[in-house]
GROMACS .gro file of C-alpha atoms in nm:
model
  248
    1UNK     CA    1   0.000   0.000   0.000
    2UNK     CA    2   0.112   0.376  -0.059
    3UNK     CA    3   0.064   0.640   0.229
    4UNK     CA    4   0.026   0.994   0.101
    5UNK     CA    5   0.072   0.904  -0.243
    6UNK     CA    6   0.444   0.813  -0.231
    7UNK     CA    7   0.556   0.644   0.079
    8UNK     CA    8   0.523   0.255   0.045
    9UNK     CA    9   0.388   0.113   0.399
   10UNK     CA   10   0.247  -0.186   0.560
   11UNK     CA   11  -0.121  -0.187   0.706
   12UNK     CA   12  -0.228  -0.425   0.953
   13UNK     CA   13  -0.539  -0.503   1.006
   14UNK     CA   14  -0.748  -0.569   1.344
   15UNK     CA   15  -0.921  -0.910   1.247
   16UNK     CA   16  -1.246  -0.951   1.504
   17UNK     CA   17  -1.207  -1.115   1.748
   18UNK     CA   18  -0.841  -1.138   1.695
   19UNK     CA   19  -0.805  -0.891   1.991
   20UNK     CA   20  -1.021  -0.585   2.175
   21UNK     CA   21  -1.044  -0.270   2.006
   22UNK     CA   22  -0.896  -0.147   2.309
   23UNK     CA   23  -0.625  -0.351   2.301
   24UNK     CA   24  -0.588  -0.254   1.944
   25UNK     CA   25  -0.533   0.100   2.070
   26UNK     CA   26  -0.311   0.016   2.334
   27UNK     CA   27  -0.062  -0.111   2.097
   28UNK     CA   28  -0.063   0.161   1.846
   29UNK     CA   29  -0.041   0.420   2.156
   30UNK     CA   30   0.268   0.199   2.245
   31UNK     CA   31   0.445   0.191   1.916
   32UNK     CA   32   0.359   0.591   1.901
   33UNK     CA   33   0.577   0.665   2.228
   34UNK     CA   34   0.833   0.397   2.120
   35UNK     CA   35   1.013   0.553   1.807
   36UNK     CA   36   1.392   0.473   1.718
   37UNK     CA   37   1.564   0.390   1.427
   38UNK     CA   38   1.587  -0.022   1.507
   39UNK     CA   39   1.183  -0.045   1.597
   40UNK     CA   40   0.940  -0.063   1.271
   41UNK     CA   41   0.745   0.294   1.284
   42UNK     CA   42   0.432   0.371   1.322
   43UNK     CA   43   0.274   0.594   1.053
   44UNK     CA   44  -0.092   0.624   1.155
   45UNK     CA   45  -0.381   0.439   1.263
   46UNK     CA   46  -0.738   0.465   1.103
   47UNK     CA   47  -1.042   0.401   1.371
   48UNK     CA   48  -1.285   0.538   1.181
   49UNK     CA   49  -1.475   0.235   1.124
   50UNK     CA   50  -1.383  -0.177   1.199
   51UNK     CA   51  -1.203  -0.301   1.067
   52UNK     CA   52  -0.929  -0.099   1.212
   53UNK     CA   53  -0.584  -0.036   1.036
   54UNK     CA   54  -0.235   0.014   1.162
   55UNK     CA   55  -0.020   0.172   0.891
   56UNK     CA   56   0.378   0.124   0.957
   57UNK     CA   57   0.659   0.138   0.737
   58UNK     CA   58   0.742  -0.122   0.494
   59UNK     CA   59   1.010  -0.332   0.528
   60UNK     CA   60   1.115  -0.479   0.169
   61UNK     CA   61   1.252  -0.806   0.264
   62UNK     CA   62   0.973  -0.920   0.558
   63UNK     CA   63   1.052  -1.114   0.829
   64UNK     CA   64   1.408  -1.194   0.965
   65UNK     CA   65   1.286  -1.574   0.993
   66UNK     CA   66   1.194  -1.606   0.630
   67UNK     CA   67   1.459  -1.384   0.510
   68UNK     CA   68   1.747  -1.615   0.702
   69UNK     CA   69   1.566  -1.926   0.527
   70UNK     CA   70   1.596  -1.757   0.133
   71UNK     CA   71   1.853  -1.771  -0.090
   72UNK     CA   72   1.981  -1.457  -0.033
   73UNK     CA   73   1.970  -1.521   0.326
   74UNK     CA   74   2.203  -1.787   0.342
   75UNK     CA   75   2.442  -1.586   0.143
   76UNK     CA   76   2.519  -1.386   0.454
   77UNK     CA   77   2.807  -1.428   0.586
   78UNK     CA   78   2.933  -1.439   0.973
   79UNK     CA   79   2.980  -1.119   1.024
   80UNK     CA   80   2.655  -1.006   0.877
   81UNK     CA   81   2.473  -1.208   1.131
   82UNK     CA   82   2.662  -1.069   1.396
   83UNK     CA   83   2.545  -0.700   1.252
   84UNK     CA   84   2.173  -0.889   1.302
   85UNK     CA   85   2.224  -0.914   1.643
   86UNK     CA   86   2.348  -0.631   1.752
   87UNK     CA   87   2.113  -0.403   1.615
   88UNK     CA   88   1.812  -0.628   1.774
   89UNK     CA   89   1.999  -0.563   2.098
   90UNK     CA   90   1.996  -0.219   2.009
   91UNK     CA   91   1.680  -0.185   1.928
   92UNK     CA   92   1.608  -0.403   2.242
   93UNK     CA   93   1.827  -0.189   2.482
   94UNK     CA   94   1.613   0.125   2.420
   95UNK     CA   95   1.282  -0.050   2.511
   96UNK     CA   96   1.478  -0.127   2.812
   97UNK     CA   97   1.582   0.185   2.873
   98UNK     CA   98   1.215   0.297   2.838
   99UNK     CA   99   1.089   0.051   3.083
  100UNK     CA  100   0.897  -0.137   2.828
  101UNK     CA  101   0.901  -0.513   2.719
  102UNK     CA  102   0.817  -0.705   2.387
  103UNK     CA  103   0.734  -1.041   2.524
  104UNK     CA  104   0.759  -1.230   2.210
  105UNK     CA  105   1.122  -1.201   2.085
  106UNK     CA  106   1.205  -1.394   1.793
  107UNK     CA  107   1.273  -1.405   1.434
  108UNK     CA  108   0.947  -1.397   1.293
  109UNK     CA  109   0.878  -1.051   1.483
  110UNK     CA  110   1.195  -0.883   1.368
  111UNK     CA  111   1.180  -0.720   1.021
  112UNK     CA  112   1.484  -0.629   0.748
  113UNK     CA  113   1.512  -0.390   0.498
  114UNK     CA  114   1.615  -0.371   0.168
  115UNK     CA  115   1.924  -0.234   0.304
  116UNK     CA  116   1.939  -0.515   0.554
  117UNK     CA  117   1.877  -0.295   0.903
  118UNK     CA  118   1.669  -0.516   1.109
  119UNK     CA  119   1.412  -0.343   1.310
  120UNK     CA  120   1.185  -0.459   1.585
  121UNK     CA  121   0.807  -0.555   1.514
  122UNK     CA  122   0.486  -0.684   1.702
  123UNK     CA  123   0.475  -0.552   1.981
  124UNK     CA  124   0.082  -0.682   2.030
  125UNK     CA  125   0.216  -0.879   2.346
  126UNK     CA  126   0.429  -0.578   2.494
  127UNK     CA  127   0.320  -0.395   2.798
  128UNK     CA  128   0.460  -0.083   2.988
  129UNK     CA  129   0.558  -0.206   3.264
  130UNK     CA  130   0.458  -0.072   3.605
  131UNK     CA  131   0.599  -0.265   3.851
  132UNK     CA  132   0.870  -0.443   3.685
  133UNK     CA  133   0.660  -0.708   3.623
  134UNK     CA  134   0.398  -0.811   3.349
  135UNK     CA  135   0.218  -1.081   3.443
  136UNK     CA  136   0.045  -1.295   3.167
  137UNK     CA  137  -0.385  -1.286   3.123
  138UNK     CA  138  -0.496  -1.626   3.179
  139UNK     CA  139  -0.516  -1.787   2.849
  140UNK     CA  140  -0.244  -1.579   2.669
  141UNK     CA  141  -0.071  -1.772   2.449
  142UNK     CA  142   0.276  -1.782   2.423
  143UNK     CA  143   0.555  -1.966   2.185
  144UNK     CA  144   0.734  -2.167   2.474
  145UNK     CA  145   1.030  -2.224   2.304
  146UNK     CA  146   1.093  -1.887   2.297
  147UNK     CA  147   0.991  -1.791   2.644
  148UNK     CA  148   1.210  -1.817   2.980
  149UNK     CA  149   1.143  -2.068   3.275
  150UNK     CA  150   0.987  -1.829   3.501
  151UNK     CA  151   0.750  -1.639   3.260
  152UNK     CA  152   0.631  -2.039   3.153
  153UNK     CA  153   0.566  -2.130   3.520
  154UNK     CA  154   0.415  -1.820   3.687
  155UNK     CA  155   0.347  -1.612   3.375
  156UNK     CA  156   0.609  -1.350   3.503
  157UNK     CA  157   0.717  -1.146   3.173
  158UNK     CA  158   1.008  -0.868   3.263
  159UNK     CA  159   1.281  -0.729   3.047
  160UNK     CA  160   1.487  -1.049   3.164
  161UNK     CA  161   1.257  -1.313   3.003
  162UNK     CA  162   1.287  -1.057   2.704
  163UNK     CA  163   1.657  -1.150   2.765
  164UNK     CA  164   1.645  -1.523   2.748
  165UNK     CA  165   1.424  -1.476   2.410
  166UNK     CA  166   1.698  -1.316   2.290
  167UNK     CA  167   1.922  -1.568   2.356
  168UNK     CA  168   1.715  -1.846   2.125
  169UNK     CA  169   1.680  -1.569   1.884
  170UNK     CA  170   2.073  -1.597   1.879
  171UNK     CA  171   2.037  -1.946   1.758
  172UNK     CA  172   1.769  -1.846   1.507
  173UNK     CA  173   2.015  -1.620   1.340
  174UNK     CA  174   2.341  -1.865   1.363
  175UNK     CA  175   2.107  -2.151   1.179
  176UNK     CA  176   2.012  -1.971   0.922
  177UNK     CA  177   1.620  -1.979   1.071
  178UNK     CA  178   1.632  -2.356   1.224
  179UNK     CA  179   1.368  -2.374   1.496
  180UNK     CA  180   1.553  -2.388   1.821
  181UNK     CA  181   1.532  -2.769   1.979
  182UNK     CA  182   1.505  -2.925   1.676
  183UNK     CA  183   1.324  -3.248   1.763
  184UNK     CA  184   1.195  -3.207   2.084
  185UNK     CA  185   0.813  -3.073   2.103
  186UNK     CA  186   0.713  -2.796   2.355
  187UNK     CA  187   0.663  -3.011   2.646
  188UNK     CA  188   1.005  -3.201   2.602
  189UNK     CA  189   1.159  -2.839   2.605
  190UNK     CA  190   1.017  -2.828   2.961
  191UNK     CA  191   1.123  -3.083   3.152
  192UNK     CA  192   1.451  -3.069   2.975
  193UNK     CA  193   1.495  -2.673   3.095
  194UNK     CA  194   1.393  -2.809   3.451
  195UNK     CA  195   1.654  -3.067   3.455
  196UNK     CA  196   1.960  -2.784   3.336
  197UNK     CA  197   1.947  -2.828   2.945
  198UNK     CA  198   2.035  -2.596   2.747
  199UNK     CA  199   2.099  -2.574   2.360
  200UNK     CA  200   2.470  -2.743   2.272
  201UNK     CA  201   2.674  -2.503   2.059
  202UNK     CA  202   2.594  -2.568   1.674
  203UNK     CA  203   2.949  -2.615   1.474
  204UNK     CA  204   2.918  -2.282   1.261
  205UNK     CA  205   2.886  -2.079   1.638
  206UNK     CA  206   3.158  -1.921   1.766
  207UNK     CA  207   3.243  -1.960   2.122
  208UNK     CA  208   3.195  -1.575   2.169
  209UNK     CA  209   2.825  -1.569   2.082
  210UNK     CA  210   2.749  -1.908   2.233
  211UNK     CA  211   2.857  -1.744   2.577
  212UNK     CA  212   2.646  -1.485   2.473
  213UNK     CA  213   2.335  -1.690   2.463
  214UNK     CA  214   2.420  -1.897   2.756
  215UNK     CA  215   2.470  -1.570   2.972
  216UNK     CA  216   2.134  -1.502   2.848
  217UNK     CA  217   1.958  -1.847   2.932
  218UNK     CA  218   2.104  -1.805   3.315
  219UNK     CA  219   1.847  -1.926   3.541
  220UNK     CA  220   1.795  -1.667   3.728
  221UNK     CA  221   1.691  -1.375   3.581
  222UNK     CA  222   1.880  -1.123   3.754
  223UNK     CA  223   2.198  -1.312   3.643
  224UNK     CA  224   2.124  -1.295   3.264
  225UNK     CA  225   2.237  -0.960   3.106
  226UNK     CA  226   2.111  -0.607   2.978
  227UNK     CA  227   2.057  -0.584   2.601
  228UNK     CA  228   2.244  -0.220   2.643
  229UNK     CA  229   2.557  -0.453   2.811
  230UNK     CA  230   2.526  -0.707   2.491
  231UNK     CA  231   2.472  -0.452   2.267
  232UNK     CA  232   2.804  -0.306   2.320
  233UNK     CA  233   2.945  -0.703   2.339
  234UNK     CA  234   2.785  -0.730   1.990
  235UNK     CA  235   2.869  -0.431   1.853
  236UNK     CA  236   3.278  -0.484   1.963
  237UNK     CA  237   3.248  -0.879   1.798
  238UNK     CA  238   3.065  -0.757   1.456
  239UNK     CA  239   3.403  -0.491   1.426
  240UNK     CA  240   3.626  -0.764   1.534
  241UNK     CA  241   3.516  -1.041   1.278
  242UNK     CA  242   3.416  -0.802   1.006
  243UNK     CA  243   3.816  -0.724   1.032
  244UNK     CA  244   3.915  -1.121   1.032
  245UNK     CA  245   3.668  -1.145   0.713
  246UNK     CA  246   3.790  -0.864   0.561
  247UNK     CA  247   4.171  -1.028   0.594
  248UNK     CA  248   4.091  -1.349   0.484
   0.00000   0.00000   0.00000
């Protein structure tokens, strides 16, 4: 679609049902207040009859998930997947800094550019948070492979369950889009977390980011990291192998 005639955009739509107008609202009113240059922006939203639209900007090569799994995708090299992550944990460091959380941090909710800048999406599932803590409706779904111990058991979402998303995200971006545990279902995932599993290290990983995710799945959430912390970790390791790559 085209927004005033010459700026291409994306327009979601609110199907019924789907969520409450309110709701609807909410999360335009959140992407409104949340503007920076790594979170997909919010153009305008159009109420004046249902269904109601959300108009953002359009992001040429969709989702990071089905971009990683293309042929073009796989083309990337290392260091370009290091430059993936460290602008998510930019992006991710600001809603930090704002006091805000996503919720549901993965692949599929990041989007990329023609010029390959990935920016943050979706943020139907994030919530200002008051007091620290969001803690999940009854009945809110949530991809569990995605989503930290403590926010599975007791429904308690902060910026540090953010944190271990981020970490499986990691492994989304390494494997070129695999879905993290291959071969185990939800449920498996579960007990296995209980017990101290974690994801091995896939061959193609370097030991830097795999510490990286593993400081991120750290069972307690108050030991895992800030994204502004792995940001600048990120940010360092892109220059660093970009240089390597660039000697080869």
């Amino acid at each position: 679609a085209t927004y005033n005639k010459h700026t291409k955009v994306a327009v979601k739509t609110m199907k019924p049902g789907s969520m409450s107008v309110d709701a609807f609202l909410e999360e335009a009113n959140l992407m409104k207040t949340l503007q920076h240059d790594k979170l997909v922006k919010l153009h305008a939203v159009v109420t004046r009859e249902e269904p109601i639209y959300i108009i953002t900007e359009f992001m040429e090569k969709g989702s990071l998930l089905d971009f990683l799994k293309s042929e073009d995708g796989h083309k990337q090299p290392l260091p370009k997947l290091i430059d993936f992550s460290a602008q998510i944990a930019e992006g991710m460091a600001f809603i930090e800094k704002r006091n805000y959380i996503h919720r549901d941090l993965r692949a599929a909710n990041i989007l990329v550019s023609a010029m390959l800048a990935c920016k943050i999406a979706d943020f139907g599932l994030a919530r200002v948070i008051e007091d620290n803590e969001y803690t999940a409706r009854e009945g809110a779904k949530f991809p569990i492979k995605w989503t930290a111990p403590e926010a599975i058991y007791y429904g308690s979402f902060t910026i540090k369950s953010d944190v271990w998303s981020f970490g499986i995200l990691l492994t989304e971006i390494i494997t070129y889009g695999r879905i993290p545990y291959p071969g185990m279902s939800s449920a498996e995932v579960i007990r296995a977390l209980e017990h101290g599993y974690r994801m091995p290290r896939t061959e193609n990983c370097p030991e830097e980011l795999y510490d990286v995710m593993t400081r991120c799945w750290k069972t307690k959430p108050e030991d895992r990291p800030t994204f502004e912390y792995m940001q600048s970790i990120l940010e360092d390791f892109f220059t660093a192998t970009e240089s390597q790559y660039q000697q080869q």
